[in-house]
XYZ file of C-alpha atoms in Angstrom:
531
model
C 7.587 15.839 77.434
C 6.543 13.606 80.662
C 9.228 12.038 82.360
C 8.913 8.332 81.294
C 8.955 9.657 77.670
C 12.328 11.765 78.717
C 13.494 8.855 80.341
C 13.181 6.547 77.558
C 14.738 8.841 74.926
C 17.820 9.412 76.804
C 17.911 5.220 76.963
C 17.595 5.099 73.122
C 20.441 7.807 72.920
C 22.945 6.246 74.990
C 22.019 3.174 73.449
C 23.296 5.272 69.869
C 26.142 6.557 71.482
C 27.530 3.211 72.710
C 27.010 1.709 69.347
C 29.024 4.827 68.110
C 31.736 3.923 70.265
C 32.241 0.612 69.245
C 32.068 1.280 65.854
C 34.481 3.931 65.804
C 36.969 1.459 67.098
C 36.672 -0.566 64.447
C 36.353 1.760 61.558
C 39.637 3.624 62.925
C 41.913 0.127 62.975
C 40.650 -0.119 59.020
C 42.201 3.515 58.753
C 45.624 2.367 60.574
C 44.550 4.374 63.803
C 44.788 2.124 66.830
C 42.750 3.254 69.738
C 41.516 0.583 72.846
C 38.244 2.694 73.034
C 35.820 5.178 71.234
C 34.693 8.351 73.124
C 32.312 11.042 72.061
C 31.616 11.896 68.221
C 34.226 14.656 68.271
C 36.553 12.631 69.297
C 35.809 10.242 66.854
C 35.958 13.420 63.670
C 39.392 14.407 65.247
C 40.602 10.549 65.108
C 39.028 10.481 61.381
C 41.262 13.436 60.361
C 43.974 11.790 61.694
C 42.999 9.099 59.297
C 43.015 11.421 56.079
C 46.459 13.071 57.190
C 47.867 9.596 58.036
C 46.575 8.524 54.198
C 46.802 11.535 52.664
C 43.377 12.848 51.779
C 39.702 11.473 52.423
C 40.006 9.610 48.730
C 42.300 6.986 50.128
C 39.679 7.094 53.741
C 36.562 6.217 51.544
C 38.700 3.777 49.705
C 39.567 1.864 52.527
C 35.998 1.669 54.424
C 34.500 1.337 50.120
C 32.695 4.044 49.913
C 32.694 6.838 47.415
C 33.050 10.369 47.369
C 29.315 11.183 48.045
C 29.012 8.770 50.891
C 32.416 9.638 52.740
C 30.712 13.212 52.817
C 27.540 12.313 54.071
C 28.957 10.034 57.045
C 31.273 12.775 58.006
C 28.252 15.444 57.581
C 26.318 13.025 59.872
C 29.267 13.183 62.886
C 29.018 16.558 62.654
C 25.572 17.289 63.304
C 25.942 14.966 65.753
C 28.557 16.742 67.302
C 26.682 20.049 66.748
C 23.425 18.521 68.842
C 25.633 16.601 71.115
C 28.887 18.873 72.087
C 29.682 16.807 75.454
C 27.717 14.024 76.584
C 27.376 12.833 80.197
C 25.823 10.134 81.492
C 22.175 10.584 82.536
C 21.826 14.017 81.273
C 18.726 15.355 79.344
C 18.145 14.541 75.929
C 15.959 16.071 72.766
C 14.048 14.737 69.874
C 16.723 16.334 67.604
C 20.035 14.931 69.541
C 17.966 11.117 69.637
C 17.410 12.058 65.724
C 20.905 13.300 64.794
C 22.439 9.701 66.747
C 20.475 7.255 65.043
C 21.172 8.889 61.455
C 24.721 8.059 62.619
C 23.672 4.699 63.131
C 21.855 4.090 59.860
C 25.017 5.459 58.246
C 27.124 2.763 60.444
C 24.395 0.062 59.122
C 25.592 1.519 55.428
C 28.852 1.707 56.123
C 28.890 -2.310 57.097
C 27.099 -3.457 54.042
C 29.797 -2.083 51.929
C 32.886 -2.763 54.033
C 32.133 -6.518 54.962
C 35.587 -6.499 57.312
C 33.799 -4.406 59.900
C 31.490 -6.187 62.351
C 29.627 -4.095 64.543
C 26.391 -4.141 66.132
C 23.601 -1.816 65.562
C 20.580 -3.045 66.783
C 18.612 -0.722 68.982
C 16.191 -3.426 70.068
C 14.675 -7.094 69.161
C 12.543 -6.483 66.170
C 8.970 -7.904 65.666
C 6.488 -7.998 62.939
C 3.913 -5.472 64.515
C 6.572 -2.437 64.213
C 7.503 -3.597 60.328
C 3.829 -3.117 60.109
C 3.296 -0.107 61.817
C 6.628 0.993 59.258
C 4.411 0.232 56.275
C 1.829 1.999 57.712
C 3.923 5.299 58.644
C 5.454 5.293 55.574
C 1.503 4.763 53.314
C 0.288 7.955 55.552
C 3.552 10.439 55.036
C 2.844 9.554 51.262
C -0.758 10.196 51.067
C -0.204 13.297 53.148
C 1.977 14.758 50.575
C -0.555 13.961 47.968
C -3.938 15.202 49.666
C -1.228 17.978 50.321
C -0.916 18.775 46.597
C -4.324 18.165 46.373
C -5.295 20.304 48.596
C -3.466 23.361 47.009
C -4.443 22.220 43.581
C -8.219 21.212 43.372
C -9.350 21.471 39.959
C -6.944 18.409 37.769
C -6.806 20.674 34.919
C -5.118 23.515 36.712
C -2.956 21.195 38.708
C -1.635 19.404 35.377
C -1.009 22.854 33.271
C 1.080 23.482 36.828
C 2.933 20.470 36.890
C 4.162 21.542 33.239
C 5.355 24.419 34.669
C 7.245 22.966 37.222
C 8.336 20.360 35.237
C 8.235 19.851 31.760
C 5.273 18.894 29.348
C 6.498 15.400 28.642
C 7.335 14.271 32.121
C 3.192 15.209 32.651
C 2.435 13.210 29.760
C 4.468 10.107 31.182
C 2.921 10.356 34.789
C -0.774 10.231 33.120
C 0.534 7.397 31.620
C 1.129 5.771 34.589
C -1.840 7.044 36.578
C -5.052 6.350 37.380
C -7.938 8.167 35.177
C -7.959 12.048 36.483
C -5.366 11.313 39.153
C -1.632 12.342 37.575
C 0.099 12.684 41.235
C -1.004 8.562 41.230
C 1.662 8.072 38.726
C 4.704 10.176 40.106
C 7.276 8.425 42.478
C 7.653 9.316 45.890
C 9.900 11.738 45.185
C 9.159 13.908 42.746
C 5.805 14.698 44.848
C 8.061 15.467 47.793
C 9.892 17.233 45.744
C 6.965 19.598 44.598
C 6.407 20.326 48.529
C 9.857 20.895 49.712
C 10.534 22.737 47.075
C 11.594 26.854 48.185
C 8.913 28.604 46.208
C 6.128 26.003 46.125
C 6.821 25.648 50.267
C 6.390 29.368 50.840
C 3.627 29.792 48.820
C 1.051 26.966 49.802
C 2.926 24.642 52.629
C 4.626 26.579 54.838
C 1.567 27.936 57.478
C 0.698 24.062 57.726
C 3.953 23.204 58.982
C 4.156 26.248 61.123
C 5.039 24.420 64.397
C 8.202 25.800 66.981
C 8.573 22.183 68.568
C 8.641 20.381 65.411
C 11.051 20.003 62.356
C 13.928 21.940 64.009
C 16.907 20.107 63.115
C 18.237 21.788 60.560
C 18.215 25.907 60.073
C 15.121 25.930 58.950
C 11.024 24.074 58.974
C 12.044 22.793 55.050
C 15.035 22.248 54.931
C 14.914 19.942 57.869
C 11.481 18.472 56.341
C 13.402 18.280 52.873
C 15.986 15.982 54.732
C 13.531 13.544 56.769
C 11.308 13.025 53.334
C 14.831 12.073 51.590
C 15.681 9.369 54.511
C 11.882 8.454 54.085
C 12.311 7.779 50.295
C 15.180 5.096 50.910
C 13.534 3.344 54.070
C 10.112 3.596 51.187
C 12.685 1.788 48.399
C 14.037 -0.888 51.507
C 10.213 -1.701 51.923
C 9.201 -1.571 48.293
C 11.815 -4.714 47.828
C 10.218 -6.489 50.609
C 13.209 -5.859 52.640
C 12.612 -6.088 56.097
C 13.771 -2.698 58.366
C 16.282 -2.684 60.902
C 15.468 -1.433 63.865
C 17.271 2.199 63.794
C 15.909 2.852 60.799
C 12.207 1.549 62.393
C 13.243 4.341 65.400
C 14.404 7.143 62.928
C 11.082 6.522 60.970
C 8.869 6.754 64.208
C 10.798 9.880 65.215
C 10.233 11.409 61.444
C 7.052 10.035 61.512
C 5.482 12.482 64.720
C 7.700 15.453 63.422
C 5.823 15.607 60.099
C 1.920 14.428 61.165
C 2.701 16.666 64.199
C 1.655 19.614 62.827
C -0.412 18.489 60.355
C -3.116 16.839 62.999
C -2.581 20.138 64.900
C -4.246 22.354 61.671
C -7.015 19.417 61.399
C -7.654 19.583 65.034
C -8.160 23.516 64.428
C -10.268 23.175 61.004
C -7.137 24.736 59.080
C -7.085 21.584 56.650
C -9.498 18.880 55.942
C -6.049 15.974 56.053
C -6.502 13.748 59.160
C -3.040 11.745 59.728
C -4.476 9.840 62.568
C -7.757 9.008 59.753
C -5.001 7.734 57.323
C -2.712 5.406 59.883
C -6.308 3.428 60.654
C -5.799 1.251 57.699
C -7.260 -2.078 57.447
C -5.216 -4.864 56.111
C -6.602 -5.547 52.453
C -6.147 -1.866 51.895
C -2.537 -1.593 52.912
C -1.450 -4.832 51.084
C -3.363 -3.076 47.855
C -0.850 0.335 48.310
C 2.472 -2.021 48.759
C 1.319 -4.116 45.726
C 0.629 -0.854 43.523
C 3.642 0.457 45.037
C 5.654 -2.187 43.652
C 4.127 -2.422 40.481
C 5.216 1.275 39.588
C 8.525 0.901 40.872
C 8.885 -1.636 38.114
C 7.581 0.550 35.395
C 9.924 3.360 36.733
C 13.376 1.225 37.552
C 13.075 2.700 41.167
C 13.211 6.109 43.130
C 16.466 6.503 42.606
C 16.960 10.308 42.980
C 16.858 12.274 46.230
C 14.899 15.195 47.021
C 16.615 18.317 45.883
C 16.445 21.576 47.184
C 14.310 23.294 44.394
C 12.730 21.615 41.421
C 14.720 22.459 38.682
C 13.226 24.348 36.157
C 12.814 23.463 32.548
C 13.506 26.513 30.764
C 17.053 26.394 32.352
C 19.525 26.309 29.899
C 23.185 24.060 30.779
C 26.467 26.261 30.630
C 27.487 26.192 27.261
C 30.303 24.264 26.604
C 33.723 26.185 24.651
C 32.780 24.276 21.418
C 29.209 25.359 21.644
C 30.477 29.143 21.916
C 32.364 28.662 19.409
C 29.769 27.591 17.068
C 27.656 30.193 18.400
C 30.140 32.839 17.417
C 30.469 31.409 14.394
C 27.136 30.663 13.029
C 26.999 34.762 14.103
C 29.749 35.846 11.701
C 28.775 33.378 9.171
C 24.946 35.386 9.116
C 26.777 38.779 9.075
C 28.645 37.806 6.113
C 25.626 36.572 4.308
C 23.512 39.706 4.943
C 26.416 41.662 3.949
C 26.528 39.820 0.987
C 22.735 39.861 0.318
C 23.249 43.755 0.714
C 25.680 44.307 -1.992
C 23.855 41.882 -4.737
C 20.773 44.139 -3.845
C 22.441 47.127 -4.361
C 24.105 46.067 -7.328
C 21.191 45.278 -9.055
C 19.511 48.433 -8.207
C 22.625 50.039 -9.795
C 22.258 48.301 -12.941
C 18.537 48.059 -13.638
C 17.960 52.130 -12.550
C 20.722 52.821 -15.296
C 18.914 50.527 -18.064
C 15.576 51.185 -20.233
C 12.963 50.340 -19.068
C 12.103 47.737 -21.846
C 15.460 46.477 -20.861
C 14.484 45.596 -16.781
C 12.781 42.488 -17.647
C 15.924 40.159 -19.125
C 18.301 41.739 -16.728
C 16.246 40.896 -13.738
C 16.185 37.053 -14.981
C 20.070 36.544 -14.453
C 20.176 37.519 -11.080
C 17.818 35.586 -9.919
C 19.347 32.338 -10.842
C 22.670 32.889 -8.432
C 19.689 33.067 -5.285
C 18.611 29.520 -6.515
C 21.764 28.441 -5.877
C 22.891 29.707 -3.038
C 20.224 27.936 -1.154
C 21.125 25.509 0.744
C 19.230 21.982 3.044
C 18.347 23.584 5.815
C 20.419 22.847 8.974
C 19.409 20.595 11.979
C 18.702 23.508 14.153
C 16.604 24.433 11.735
C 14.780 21.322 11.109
C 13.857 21.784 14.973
C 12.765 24.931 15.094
C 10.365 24.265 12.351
C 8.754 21.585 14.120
C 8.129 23.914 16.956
C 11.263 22.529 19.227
C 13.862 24.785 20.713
C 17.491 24.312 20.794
C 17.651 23.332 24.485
C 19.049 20.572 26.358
C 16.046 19.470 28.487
C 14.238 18.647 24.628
C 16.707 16.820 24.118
C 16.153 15.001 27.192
C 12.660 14.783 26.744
C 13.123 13.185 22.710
C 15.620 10.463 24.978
C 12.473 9.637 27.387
C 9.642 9.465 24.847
C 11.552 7.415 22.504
C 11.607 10.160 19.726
C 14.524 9.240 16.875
C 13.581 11.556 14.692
C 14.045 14.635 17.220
C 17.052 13.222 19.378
C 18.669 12.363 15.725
C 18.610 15.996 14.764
C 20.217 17.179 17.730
C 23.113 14.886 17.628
C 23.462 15.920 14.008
C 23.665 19.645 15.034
C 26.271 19.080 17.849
C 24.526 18.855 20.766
C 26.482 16.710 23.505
C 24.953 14.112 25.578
C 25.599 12.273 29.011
C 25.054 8.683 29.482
C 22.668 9.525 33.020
C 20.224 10.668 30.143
C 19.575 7.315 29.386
C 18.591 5.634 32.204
C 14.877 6.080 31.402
C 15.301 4.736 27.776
C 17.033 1.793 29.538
C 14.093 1.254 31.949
C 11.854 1.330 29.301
C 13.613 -0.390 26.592
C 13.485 1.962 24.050
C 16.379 0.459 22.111
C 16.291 2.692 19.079
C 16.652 5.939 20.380
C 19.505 4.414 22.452
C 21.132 3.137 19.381
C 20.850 6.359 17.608
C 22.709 7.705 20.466
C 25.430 4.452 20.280
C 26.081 6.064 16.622
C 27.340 9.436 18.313
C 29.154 8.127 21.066
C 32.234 10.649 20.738
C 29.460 13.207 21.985
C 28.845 11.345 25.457
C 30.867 13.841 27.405
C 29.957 13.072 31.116
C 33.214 12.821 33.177
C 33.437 9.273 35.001
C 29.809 8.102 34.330
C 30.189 4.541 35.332
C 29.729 4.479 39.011
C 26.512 5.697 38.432
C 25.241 3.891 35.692
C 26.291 0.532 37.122
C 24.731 1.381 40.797
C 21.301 2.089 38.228
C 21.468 -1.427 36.288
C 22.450 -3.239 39.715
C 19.321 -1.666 40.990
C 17.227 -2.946 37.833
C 18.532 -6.459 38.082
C 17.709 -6.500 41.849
C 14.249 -5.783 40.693
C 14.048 -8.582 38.219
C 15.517 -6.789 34.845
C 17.436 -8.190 32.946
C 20.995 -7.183 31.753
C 19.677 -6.316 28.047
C 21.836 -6.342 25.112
C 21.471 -3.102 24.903
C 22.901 -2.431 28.897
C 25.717 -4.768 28.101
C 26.598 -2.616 24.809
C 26.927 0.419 26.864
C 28.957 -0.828 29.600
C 31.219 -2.250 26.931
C 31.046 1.038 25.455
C 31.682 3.082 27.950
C 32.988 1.047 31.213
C 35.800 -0.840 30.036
C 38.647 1.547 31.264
C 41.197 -0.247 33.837
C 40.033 1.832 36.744
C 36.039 0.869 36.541
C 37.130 -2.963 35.220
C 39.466 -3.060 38.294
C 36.791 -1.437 40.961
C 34.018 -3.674 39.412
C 36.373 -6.714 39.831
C 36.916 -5.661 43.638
C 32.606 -5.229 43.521
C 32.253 -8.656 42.346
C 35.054 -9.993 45.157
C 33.257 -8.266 48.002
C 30.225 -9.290 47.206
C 30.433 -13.059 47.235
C 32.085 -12.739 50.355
C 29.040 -11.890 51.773
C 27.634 -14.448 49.916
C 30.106 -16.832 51.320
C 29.544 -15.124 55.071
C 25.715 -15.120 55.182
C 24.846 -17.584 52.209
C 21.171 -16.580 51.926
C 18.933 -15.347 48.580
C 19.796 -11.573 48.825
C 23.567 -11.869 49.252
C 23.446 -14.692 46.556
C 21.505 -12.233 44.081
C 23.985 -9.293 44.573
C 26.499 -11.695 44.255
C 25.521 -13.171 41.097
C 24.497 -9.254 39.745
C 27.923 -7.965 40.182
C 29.792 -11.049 38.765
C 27.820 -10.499 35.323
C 28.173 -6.724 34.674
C 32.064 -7.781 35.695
C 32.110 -10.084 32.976
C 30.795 -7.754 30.731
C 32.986 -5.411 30.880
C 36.129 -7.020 31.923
């Protein structure tokens, strides 16, 4: 690192810090803690834990600054790798690639944290934005993705083999959905952002084909380990790819973080070209002409359409289909039952066999055949339809929740009908897809067995996922507006939708321009709905 480039990172982190410090003011006089200036990011965790004493927990913390449970712990988890990196902080002191890193995710999460608590007014800009770096964004952001692709290509030549992979990884339908979507011999072309990210970060699939690549001391050392730390940066990357998708323009900490994520991963990557180890050339792949970059954005756009959005981040592993859910208490008991209930009848079956052995060896023989006829006629009638379990497993489907899934997706009555019939519970995240898609009768089929939704508080996520359709240009479909009336009209989501609705045309009424006016207009009609 020369000087000038050591020079100008410590700027950009002091820069962070100060915003810190003014924000931490302000966030703490929402929490009832009244302090004339901010200090270092421990300081600020101690005064937050003040807060949550003061209000008695972090519930009635994220309440006050509007956040929920998931956010509160990813701001705090933020501070504290800051506070890791950063321990004490003097003025004019040396300062890494990590610390600059782990002090503007701080300040994206302060950029968050005032888009959903309008009261706080803070500053975060780093420095004046200009079209040339939203640009070079939308470039950085084109190369990470094709990287990940060529990547998977890379690892995977022959399309065949790659596919029959995918459907292990995955599932069979979820293949058949991204060919779908993808261009002729090309199936990573129609999987989101994620879910290829996903297939590199995830533990086995790194080890195995990734992990020499990204083999690199200096780089990707934030976190304990290469990908975990890689697994991280691609999940920031997906929701600066989603800002960008929706034409929204990027602020300039997340235009910093994405430069700094940006070198870490095409770092080492240019490294193994430069030594023949791969044939991917990042530095080929940023030289973009114009026509060509405004044909990715527009196919990018297009598919997140067709999808609803990347709404999911990048887990840890990919999780395998041929894991089975926990099974609930009334599903063991069923199980046991079903168990007994088969004992019985072999026990049963046992006894009538024996019995007639009994009778017919003590007969003549000219006798056998109008014996025999009588005891045949009790087996006619102790047949019985055959069960929906057993419906399924004639048509080659196991009893397993991720089928069930899978019949949800693809629109398949017939097979998400007999599961319902045989008991099988259902949570309304599962339909999300459907919804996208508007596949309106396998989501009334699962309307008719509502008693079986049993997800525990499902509507903060299934209203952030229709918000994030209408944004889009969706509409609020009959069918959306039956399940929030379904589902959402408790007090608690009718009264935090109400307060939704209220904060959001206060922005409107702050900065009266066509995006707060939208989300203003979105949250007022699913609060109508369901109020």
């Amino acid at each position: 690192m020369t000087p000038s480039t050591s020079h100008h990172i410590r700027e950009q982190f002091e820069h962070c810090i100060g915003i810190i410090r003014q924000a931490s003011v302000e966030i703490l006089l929402l929490l009832d803690v009244h302090e004339s200036e901010g200090k270092d990011p421990r300081w600020f965790l101690e005064q937050l834990d003040t807060a949550r004493l003061g209000l008695g927990g972090w519930g009635p913390v994220a309440k006050r600054l509007n956040l929920n449970d998931a956010e509160m712990s990813d701001f705090t988890l933020q501070l504290r790798l800051l506070q890791q990196r950063v321990p004490q902080y003097e003025s004019g002191q040396d300062v890494s690639q990590n610390q600059l890193i782990a002090a503007v995710r701080v300040v994206t999460a302060l950029e968050h944290l005032r888009l959903q608590q309008p009261l706080l007014g803070y500053n975060t800009d780093l420095a004046p934005g200009n079209e040339s770096q939203q640009l070079q964004a939308h470039k950085q952001v084109r190369a990470i993705e094709l990287m990940i692709k060529s990547l998977i290509m890379q690892a995977w030549p022959d399309p065949v083999r790659l596919n029959n992979h995918l459907k292990t990884l995955f599932n069979a339908d979820r293949v058949r959905r991204w060919l779908k979507l993808s261009d002729r011999n090309d199936v990573l072309s129609g999987m989101m952002f994620s879910e290829m990210a996903q297939m590199l970060v995830d533990k086995k699939e790194f080890s195995r084909y990734y992990s020499s690549l990204f083999n690199d001391r200096s780089m990707l050392t934030l976190l304990v380990e290469p990908r975990k730390t890689l697994q991280t940066f691609l999940d920031d990357i997906r929701q600066i790819r989603n800002a960008l998708t929706v034409q929204q323009p990027l602020s300039s900490a997340q235009i910093l973080l994405l430069d700094n994520y940006y070198a870490q991963i095409a770092g080492p990557i240019q490294r193994a070209f430069e030594e023949g180890r791969t044939r991917i050339n990042p530095a080929g792949l940023m030289a973009v002409d114009a026509s060509e970059l405004h044909s990715f954005w527009e196919n990018a756009q297009k598919m997140d359409r067709q999808t609803g959005g990347d709404l999911f981040e990048i887990r840890d592993s990919i999780e395998k289909p041929t894991q089975r859910a926990p099974r609930t208490p009334e599903q063991r008991d069923q199980l046991i039952s079903g168990t007994l209930w088969g004992a019985v009848g072999v026990m049963v079956i046992a006894i009538l066999v024996g019995g007639f052995w009994l009778f017919t060896s003590s007969q003549p023989a000219a006798h056998e055949v109008p014996v025999s006829a009588p005891v045949q006629a009790p087996a006619k009638e102790m047949r019985e339809t055959p069960s929906s379990r057993e419906n399924l497993t004639r048509m080659g489907v196991t009893w397993d929740e991720n089928n069930f899934r899978s019949a949800i997706d693809r629109n398949d009555t017939r097979v998400a009908l007999l599961f319902l019939q045989g008991g099988m519970d259902w949570k309304l995240a599962w339909t999300e897809q459907a919804m996208a898609a508007n596949h309106d009768e396998v989501l009334e089929v699962l309307m008719r067995y509502r008693l079986q939704m049993v997800e525990q508080k499902p509507c903060r996520r299934f209203i952030a996922t229709v918000s994030h359709a209408m944004s889009v240009g969706e509409s609020l479909t009959s069918m959306r507006k039956q399940y929030l009336q379904a589902f959402c009209t408790v007090p608690a989501v009718v009264q935090r939708q109400k307060y939704e609705a209220d904060q959001a045309k206060r922005r409107a009424l702050a900065q009266p321009d066509a995006s707060t006016k939208k989300w203003q207009s979105i949250q007022s009609a699913i609060y109508d709905v369901i109020r």
